[in-house]
PDB file of C-alpha atoms and ligand atoms in Angstrom:
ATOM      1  CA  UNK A1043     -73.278 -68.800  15.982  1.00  0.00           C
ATOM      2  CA  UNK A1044     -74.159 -69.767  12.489  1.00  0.00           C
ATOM      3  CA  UNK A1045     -73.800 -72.524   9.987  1.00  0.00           C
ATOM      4  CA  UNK A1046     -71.396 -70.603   7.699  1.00  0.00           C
ATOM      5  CA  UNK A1047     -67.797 -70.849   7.313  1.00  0.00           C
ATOM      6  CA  UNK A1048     -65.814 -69.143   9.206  1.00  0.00           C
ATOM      7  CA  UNK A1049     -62.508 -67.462   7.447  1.00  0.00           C
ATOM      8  CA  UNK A1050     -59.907 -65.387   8.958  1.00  0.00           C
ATOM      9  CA  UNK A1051     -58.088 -62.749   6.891  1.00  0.00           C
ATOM     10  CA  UNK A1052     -54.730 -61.362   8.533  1.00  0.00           C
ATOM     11  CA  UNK A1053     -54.046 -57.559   7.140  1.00  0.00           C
ATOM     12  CA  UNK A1054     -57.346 -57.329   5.744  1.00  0.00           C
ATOM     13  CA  UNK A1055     -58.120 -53.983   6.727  1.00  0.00           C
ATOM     14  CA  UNK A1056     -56.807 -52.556   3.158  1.00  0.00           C
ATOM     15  CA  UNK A1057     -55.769 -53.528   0.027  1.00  0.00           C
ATOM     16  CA  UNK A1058     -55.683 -57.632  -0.999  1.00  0.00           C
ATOM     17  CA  UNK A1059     -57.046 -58.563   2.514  1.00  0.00           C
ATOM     18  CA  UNK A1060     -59.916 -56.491   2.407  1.00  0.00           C
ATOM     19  CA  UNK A1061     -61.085 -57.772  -0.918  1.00  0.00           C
ATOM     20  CA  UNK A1062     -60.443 -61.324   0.097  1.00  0.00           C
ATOM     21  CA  UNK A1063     -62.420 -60.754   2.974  1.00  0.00           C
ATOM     22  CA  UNK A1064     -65.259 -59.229   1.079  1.00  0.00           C
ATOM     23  CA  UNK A1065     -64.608 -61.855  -1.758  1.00  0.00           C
ATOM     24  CA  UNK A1066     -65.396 -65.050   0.766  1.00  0.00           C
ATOM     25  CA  UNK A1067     -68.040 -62.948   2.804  1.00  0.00           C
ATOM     26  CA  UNK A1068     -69.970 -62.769  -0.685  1.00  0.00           C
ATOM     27  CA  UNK A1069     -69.538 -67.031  -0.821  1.00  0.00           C
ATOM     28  CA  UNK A1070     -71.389 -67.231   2.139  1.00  0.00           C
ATOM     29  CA  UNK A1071     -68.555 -67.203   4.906  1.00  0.00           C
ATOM     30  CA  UNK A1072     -68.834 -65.140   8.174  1.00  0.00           C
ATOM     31  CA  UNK A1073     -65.257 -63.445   8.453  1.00  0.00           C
ATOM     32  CA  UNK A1074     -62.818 -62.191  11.096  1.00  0.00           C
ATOM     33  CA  UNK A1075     -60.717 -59.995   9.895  1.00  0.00           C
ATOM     34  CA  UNK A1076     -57.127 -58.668  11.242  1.00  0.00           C
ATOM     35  CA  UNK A1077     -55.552 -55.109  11.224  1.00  0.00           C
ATOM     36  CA  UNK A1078     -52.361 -53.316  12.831  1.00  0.00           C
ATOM     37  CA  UNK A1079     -53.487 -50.030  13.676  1.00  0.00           C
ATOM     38  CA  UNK A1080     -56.052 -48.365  11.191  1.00  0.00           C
ATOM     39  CA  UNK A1081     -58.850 -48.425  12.763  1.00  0.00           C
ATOM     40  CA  UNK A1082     -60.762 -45.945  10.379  1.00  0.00           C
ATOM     41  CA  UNK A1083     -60.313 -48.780   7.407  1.00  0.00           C
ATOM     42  CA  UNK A1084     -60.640 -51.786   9.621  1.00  0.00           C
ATOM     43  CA  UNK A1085     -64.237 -50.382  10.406  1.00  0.00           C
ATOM     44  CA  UNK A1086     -65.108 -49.464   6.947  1.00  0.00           C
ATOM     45  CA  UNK A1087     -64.207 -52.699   6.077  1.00  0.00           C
ATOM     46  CA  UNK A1088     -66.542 -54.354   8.875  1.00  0.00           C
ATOM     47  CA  UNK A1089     -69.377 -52.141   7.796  1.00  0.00           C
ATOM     48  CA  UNK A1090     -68.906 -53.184   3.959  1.00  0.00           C
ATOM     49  CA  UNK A1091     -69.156 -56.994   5.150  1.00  0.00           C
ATOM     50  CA  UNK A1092     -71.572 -56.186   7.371  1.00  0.00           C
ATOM     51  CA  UNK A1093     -73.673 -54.770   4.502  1.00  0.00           C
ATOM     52  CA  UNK A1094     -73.369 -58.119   2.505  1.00  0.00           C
ATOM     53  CA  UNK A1095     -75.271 -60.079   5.710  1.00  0.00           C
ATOM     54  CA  UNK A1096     -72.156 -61.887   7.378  1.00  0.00           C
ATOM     55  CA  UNK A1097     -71.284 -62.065  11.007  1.00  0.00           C
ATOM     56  CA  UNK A1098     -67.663 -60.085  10.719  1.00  0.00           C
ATOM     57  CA  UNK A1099     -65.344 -58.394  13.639  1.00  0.00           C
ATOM     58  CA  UNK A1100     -62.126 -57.366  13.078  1.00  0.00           C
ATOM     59  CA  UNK A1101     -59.084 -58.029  15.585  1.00  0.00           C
ATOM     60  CA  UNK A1102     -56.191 -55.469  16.488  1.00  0.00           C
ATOM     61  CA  UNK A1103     -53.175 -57.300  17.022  1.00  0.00           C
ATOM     62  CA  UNK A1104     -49.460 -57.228  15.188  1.00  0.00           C
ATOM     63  CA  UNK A1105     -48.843 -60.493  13.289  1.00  0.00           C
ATOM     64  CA  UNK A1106     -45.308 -60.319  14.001  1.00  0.00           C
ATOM     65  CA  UNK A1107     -46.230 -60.957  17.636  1.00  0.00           C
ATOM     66  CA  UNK A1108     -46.406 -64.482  18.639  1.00  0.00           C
ATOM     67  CA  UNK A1109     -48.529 -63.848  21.831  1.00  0.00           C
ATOM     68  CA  UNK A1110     -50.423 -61.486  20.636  1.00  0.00           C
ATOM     69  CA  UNK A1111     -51.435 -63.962  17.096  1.00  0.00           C
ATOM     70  CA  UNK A1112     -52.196 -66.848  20.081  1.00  0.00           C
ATOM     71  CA  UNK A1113     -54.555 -64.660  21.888  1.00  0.00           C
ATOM     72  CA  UNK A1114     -56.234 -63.423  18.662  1.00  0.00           C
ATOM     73  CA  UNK A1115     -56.731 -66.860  17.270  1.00  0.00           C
ATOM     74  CA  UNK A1116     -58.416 -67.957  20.880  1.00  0.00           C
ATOM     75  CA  UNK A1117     -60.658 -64.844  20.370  1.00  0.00           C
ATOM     76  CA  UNK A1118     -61.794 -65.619  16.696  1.00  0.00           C
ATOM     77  CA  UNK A1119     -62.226 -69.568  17.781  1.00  0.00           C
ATOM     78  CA  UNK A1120     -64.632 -68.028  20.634  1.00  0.00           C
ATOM     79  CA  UNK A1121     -66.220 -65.591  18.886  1.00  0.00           C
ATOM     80  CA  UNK A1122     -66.736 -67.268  15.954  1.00  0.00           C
ATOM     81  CA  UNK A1123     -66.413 -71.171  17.209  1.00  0.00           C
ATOM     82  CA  UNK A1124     -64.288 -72.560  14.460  1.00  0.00           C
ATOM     83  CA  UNK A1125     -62.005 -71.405  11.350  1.00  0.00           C
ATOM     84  CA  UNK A1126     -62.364 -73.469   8.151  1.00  0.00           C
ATOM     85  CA  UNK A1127     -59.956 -71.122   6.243  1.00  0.00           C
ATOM     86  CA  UNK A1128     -56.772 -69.130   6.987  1.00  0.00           C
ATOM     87  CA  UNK A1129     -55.289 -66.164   4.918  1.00  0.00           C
ATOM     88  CA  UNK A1130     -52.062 -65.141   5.725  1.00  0.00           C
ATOM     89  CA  UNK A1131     -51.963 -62.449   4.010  1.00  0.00           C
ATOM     90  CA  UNK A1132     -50.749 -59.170   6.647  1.00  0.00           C
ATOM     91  CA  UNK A1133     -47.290 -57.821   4.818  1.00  0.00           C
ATOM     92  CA  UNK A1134     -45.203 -54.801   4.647  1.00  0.00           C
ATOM     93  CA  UNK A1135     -41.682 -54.183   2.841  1.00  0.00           C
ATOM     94  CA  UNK A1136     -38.532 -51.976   4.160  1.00  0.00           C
ATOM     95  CA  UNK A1137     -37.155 -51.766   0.255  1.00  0.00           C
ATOM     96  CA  UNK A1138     -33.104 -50.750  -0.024  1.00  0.00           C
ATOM     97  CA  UNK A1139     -30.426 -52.292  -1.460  1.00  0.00           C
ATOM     98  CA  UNK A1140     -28.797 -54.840   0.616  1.00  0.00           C
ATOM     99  CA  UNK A1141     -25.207 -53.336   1.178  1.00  0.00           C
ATOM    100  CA  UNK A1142     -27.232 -50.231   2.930  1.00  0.00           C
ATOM    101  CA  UNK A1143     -30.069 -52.737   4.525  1.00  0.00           C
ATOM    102  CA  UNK A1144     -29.574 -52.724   8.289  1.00  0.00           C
ATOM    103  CA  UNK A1145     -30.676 -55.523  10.747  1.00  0.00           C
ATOM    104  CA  UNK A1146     -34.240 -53.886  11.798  1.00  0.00           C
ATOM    105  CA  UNK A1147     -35.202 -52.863   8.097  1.00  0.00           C
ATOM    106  CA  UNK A1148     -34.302 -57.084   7.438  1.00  0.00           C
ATOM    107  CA  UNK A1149     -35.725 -58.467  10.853  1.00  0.00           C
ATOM    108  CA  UNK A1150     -39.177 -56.082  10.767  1.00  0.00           C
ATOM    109  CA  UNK A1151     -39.626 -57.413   6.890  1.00  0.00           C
ATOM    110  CA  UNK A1152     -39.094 -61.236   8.254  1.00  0.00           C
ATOM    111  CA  UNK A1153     -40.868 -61.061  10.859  1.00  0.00           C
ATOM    112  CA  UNK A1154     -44.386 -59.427   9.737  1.00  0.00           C
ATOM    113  CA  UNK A1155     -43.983 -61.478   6.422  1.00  0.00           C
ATOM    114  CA  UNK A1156     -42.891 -64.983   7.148  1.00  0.00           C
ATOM    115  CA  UNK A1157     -42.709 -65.433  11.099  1.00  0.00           C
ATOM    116  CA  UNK A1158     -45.613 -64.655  11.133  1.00  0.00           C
ATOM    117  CA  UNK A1159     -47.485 -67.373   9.496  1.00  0.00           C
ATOM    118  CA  UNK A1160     -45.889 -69.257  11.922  1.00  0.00           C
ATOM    119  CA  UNK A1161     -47.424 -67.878  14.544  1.00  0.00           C
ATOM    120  CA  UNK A1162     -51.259 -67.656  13.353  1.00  0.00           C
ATOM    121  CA  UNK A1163     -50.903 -71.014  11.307  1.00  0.00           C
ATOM    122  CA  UNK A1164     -49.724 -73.009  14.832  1.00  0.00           C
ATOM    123  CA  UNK A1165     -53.001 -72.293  16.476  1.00  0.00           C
ATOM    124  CA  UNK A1166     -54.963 -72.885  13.835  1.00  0.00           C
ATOM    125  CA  UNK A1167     -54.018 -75.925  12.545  1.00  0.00           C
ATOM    126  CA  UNK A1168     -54.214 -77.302  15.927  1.00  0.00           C
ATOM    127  CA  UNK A1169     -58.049 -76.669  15.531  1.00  0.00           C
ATOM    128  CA  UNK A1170     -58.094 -77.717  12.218  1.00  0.00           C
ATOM    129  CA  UNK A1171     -56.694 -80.908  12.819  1.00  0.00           C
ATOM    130  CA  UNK A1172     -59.671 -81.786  15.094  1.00  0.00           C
ATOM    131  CA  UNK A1173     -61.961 -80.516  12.350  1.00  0.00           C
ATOM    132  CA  UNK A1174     -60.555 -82.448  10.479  1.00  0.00           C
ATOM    133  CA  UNK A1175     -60.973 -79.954   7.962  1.00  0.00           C
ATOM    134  CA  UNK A1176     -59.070 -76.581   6.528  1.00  0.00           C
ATOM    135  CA  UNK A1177     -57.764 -74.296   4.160  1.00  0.00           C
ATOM    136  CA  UNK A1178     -54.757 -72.363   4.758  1.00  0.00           C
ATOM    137  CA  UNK A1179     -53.419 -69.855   1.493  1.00  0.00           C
ATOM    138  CA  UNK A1180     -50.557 -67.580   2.366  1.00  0.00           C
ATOM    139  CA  UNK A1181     -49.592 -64.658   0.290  1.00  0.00           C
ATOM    140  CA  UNK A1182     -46.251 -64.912  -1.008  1.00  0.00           C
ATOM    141  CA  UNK A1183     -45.326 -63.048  -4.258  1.00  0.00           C
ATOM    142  CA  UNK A1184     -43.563 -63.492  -7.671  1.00  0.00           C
ATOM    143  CA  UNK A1185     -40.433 -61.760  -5.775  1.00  0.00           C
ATOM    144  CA  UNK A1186     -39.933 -65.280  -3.592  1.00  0.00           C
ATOM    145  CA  UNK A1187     -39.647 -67.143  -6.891  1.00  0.00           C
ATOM    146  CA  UNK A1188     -37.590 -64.502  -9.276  1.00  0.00           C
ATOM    147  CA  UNK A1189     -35.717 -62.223  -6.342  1.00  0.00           C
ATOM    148  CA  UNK A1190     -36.006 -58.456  -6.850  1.00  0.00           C
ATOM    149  CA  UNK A1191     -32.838 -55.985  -6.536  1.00  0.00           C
ATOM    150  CA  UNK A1192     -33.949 -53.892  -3.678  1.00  0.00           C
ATOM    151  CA  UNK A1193     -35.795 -56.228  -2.002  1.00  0.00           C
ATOM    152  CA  UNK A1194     -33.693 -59.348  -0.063  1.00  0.00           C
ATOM    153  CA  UNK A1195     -35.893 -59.413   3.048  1.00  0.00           C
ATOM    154  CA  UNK A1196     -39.334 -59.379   1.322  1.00  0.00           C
ATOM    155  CA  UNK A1197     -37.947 -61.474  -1.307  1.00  0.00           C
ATOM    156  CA  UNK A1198     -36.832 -63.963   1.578  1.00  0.00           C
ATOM    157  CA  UNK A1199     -39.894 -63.670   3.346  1.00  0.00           C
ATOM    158  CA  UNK A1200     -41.628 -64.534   0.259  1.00  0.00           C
ATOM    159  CA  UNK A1201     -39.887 -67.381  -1.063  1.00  0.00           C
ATOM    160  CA  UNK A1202     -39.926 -68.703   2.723  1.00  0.00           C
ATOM    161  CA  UNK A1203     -43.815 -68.883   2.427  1.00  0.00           C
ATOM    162  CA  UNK A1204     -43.638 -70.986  -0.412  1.00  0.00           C
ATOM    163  CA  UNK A1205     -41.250 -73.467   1.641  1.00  0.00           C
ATOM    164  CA  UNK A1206     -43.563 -73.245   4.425  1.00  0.00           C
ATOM    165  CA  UNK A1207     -46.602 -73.995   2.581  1.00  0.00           C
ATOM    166  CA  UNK A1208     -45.078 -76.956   0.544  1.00  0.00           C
ATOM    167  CA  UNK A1209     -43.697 -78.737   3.915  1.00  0.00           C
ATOM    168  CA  UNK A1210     -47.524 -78.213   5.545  1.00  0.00           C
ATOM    169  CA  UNK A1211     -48.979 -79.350   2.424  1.00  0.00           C
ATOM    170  CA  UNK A1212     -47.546 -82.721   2.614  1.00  0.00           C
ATOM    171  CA  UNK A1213     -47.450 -82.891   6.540  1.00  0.00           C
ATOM    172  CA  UNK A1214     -51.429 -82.012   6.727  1.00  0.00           C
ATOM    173  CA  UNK A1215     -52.729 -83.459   3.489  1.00  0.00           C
ATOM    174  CA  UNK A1216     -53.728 -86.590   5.023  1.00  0.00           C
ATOM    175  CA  UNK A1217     -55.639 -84.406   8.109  1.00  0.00           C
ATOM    176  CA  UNK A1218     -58.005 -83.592   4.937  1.00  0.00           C
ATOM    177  CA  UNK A1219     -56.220 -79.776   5.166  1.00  0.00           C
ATOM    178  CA  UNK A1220     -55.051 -78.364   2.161  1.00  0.00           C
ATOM    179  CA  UNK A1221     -52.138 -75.382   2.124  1.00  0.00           C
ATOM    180  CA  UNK A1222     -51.527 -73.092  -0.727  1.00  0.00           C
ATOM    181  CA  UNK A1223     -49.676 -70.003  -1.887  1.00  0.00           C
ATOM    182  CA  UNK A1224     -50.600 -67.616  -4.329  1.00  0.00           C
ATOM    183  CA  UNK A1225     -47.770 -65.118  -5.867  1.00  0.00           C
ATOM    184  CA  UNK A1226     -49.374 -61.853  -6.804  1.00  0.00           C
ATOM    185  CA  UNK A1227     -47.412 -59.994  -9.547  1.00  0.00           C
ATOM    186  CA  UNK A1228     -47.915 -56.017  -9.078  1.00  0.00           C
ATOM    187  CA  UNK A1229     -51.395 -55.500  -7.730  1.00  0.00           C
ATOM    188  CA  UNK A1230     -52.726 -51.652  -6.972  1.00  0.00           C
ATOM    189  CA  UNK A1231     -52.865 -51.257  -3.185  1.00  0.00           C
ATOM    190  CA  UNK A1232     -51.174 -48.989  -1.048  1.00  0.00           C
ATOM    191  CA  UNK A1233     -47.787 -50.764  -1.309  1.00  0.00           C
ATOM    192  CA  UNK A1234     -47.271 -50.161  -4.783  1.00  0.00           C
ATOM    193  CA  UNK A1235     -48.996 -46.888  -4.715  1.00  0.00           C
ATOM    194  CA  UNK A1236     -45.674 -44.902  -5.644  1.00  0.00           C
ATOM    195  CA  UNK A1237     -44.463 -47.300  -8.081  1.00  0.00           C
ATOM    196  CA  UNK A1238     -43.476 -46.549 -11.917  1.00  0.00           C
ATOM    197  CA  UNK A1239     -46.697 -48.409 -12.955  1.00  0.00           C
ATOM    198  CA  UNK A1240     -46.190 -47.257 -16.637  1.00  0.00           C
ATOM    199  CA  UNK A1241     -42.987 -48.795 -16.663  1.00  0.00           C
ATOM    200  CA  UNK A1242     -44.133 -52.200 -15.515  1.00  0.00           C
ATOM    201  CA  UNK A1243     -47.172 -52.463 -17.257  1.00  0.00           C
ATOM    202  CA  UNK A1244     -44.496 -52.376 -20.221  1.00  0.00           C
ATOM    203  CA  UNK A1245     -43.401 -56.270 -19.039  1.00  0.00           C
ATOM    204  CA  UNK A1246     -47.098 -57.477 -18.094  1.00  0.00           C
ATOM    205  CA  UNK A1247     -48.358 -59.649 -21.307  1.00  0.00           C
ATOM    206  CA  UNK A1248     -51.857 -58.509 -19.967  1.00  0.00           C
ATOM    207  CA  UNK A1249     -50.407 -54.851 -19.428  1.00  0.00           C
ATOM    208  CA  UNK A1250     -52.117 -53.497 -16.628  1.00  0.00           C
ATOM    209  CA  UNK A1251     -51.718 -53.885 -13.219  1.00  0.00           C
ATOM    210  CA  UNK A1252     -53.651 -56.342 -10.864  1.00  0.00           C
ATOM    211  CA  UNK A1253     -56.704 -55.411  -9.024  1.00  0.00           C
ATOM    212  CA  UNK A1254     -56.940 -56.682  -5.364  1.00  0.00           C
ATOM    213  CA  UNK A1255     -60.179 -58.639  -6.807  1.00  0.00           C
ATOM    214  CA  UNK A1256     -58.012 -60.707  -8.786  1.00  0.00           C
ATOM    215  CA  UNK A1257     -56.390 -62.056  -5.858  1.00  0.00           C
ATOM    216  CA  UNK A1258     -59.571 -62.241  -3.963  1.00  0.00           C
ATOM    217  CA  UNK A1259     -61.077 -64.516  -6.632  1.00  0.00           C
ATOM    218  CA  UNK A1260     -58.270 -67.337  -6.689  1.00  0.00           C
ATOM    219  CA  UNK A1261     -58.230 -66.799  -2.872  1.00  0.00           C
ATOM    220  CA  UNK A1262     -62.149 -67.748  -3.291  1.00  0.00           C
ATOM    221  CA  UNK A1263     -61.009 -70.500  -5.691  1.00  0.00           C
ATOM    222  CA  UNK A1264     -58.459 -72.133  -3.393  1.00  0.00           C
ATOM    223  CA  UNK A1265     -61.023 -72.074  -0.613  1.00  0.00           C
ATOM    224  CA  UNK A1266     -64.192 -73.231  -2.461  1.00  0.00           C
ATOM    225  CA  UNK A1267     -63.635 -75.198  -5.146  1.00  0.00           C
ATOM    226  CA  UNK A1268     -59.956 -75.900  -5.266  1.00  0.00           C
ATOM    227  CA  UNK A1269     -60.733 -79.563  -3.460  1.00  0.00           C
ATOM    228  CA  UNK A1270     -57.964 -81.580  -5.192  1.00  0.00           C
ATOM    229  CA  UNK A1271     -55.230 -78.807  -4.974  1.00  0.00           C
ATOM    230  CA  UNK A1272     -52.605 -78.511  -2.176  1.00  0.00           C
ATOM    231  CA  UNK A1273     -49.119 -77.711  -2.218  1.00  0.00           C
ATOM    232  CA  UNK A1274     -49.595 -75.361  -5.175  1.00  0.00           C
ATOM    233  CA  UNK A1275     -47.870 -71.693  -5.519  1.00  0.00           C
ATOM    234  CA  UNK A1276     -50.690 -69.994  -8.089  1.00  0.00           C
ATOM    235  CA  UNK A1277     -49.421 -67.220  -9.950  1.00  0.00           C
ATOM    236  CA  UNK A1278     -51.543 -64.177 -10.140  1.00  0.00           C
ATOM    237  CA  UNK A1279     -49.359 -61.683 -12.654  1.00  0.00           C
ATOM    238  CA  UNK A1280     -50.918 -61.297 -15.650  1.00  0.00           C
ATOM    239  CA  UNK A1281     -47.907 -63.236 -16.698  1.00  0.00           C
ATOM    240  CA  UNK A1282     -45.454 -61.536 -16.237  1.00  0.00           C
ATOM    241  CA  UNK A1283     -43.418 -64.697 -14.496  1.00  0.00           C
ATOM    242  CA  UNK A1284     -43.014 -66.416 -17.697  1.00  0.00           C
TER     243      UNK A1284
HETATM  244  P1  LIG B 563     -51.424 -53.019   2.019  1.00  0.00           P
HETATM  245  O1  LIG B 563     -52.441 -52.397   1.116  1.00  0.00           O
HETATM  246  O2  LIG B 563     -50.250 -52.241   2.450  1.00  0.00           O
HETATM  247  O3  LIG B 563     -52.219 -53.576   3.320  1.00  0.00           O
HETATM  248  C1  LIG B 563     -51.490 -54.215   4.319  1.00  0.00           C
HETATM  249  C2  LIG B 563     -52.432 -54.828   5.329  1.00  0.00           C
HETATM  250  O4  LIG B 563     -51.650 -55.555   6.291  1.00  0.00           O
HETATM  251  C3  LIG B 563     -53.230 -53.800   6.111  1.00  0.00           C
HETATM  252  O5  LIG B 563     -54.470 -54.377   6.463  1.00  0.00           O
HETATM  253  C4  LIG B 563     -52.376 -53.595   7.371  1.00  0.00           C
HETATM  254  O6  LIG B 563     -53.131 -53.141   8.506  1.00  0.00           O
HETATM  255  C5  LIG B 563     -51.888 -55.017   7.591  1.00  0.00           C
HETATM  256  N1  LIG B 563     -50.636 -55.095   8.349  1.00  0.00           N
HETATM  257  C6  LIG B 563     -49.434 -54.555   8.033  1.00  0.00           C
HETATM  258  N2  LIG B 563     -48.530 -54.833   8.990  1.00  0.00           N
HETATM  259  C7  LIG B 563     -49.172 -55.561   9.938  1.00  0.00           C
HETATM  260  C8  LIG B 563     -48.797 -56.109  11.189  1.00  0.00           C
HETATM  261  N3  LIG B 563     -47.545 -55.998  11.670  1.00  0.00           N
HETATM  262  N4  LIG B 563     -49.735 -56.767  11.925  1.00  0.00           N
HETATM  263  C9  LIG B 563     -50.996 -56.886  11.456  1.00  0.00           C
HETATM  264  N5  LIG B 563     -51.415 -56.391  10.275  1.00  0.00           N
HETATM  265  C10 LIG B 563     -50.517 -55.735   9.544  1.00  0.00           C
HETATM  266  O7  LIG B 563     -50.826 -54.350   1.366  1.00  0.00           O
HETATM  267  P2  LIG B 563     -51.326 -55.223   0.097  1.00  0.00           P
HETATM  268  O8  LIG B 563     -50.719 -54.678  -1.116  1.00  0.00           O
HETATM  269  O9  LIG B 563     -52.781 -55.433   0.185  1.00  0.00           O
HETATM  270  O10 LIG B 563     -50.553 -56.609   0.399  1.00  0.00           O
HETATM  271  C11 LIG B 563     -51.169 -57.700   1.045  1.00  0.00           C
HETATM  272  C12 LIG B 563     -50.228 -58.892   0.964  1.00  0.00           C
HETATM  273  O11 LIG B 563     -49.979 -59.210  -0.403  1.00  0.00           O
HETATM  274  C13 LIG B 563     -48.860 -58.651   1.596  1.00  0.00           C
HETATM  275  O12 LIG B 563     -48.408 -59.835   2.216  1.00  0.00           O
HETATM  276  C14 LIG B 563     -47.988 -58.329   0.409  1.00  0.00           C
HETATM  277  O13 LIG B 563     -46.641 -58.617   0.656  1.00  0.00           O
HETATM  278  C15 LIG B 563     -48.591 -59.241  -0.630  1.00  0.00           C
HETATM  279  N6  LIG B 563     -48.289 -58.825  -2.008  1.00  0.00           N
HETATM  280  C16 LIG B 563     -48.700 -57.610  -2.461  1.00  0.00           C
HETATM  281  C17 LIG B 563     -48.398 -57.246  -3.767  1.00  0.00           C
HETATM  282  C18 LIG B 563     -48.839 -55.926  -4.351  1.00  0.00           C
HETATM  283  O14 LIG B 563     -48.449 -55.639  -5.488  1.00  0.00           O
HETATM  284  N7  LIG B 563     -49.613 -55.114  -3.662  1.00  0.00           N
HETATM  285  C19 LIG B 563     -47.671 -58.108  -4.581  1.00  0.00           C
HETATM  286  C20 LIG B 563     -47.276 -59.333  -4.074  1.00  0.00           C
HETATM  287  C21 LIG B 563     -47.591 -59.676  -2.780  1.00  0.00           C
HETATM  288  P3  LIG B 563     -53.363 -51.532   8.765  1.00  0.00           P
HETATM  289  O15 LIG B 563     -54.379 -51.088   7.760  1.00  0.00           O
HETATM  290  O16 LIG B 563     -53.878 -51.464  10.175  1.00  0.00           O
HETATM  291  O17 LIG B 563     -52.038 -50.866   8.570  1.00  0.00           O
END
């Protein structure tokens, strides 16, 4: 084991998790890292953080399964003996307008999005509590504060996180634990890889999309120097919630 600081990344495999994960390995902190099923980018990833000089290992499991996230969290806590900070950041969206949405399009979107902080939060906190120390930041997104036509359950799921992270903020603020949310606007990953991106850069006062950096950084923020800051939902848009 080492002195670092130990973080664990959900869905970080791709996308915003991965440079997150590379992001906090680059501060110093040894990182565990989560995936569903790609195992081909879950290694690259490893090797990349690997490369910067961190202790890393990346866990197989699906956040929307309580038993599994329980048994994944024990792992991490043995492999790694402790978790100072806590991205909840695995997603996916099952877009369609609501009058065609059916119950598993709604309940898989819930359930991989919002129940599942839940579920990896629990067992952390539990830890962090007798730390007395920790960091928690769950992805939400501008959608869970403005609603999107197309998008009800991720919307939901979304604007549930920022709930959720408000209600732990106040519940674990005297524990010396802070919880935050940050609300990416449209960030280039795979999930908005077939997306009109000319038309929305039309609405972005920055006009261009986000990078997966950007996010990284204020999740690098909120971890590292953000020491006065809980309870907070930090846009990351390029303004285009204004
Ligand atoms: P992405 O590129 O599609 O990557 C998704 C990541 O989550 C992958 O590592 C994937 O693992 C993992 N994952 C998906 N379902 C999972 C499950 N059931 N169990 C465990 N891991 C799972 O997504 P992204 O764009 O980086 O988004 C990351 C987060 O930011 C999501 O919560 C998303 O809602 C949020 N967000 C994104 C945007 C955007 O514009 N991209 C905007 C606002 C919010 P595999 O590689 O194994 O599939």
């Amino acid at each position: 084991m080492t002195d670092n600081k130990v973080a664990l990344v959900t869905g970080a495999s791709r996308g915003i998790g991965k440079a997150c994960a590379i992001e906090l390995a680059k501060a110093g902190y040894d990182v565990a890292i989560s995936y569903a099923g790609n195992d081909e980018a879950a290694n690259k990833t490893i090797e990349e953080l690997n490369a910067i000089g961190i202790k890393s290992k990346a866990y197989k499991f699906n956040v929307a399964d309580k038993e599994a996230c329980q048994k994944a969290v024990e792992e991490v806590i043995n492999d790694f003996g402790k978790i100072d900070v806590l991205v909840n950041n695995a997603g996916i969206t099952r877009d369609g307008l609501f009058l065609r949405m059916n119950a598993e399009n709604w309940e898989a979107v819930i359930n991989t999005n919002l129940n599942s902080a839940f579920y990896m939060t629990n067992p952390v906190i539990k830890l962090m509590m007798k730390q007395r120390y920790g960091c928690v930041v769950n992805m939400s997104s501008i959608v869970g504060i403005m609603g999107n036509a197309g998008q009800a359950n991720y919307s939901a799921a979304k604007a549930g996180l920022i709930g959720f992270t408000k209600s732990l903020a106040k519940e674990l603020g005297s524990r010396n634990i802070r919880v935050n949310a940050i609300a990416p606007g449209f960030i280039q990953t795979d999930m908005t890889k077939d997306l009109d991106t000319e038309k929305i850069t039309d609405h972005i006062p920055l006009k261009r999309l986000g990078l997966p950096e950007d996010i990284a950084k204020t999740v690098k923020f909120l971890a590292e120097d953000a020491t006065y800051i809980t309870g907070q939902v930090i846009g990351v848009d390029g303004g285009l919630v204004i």
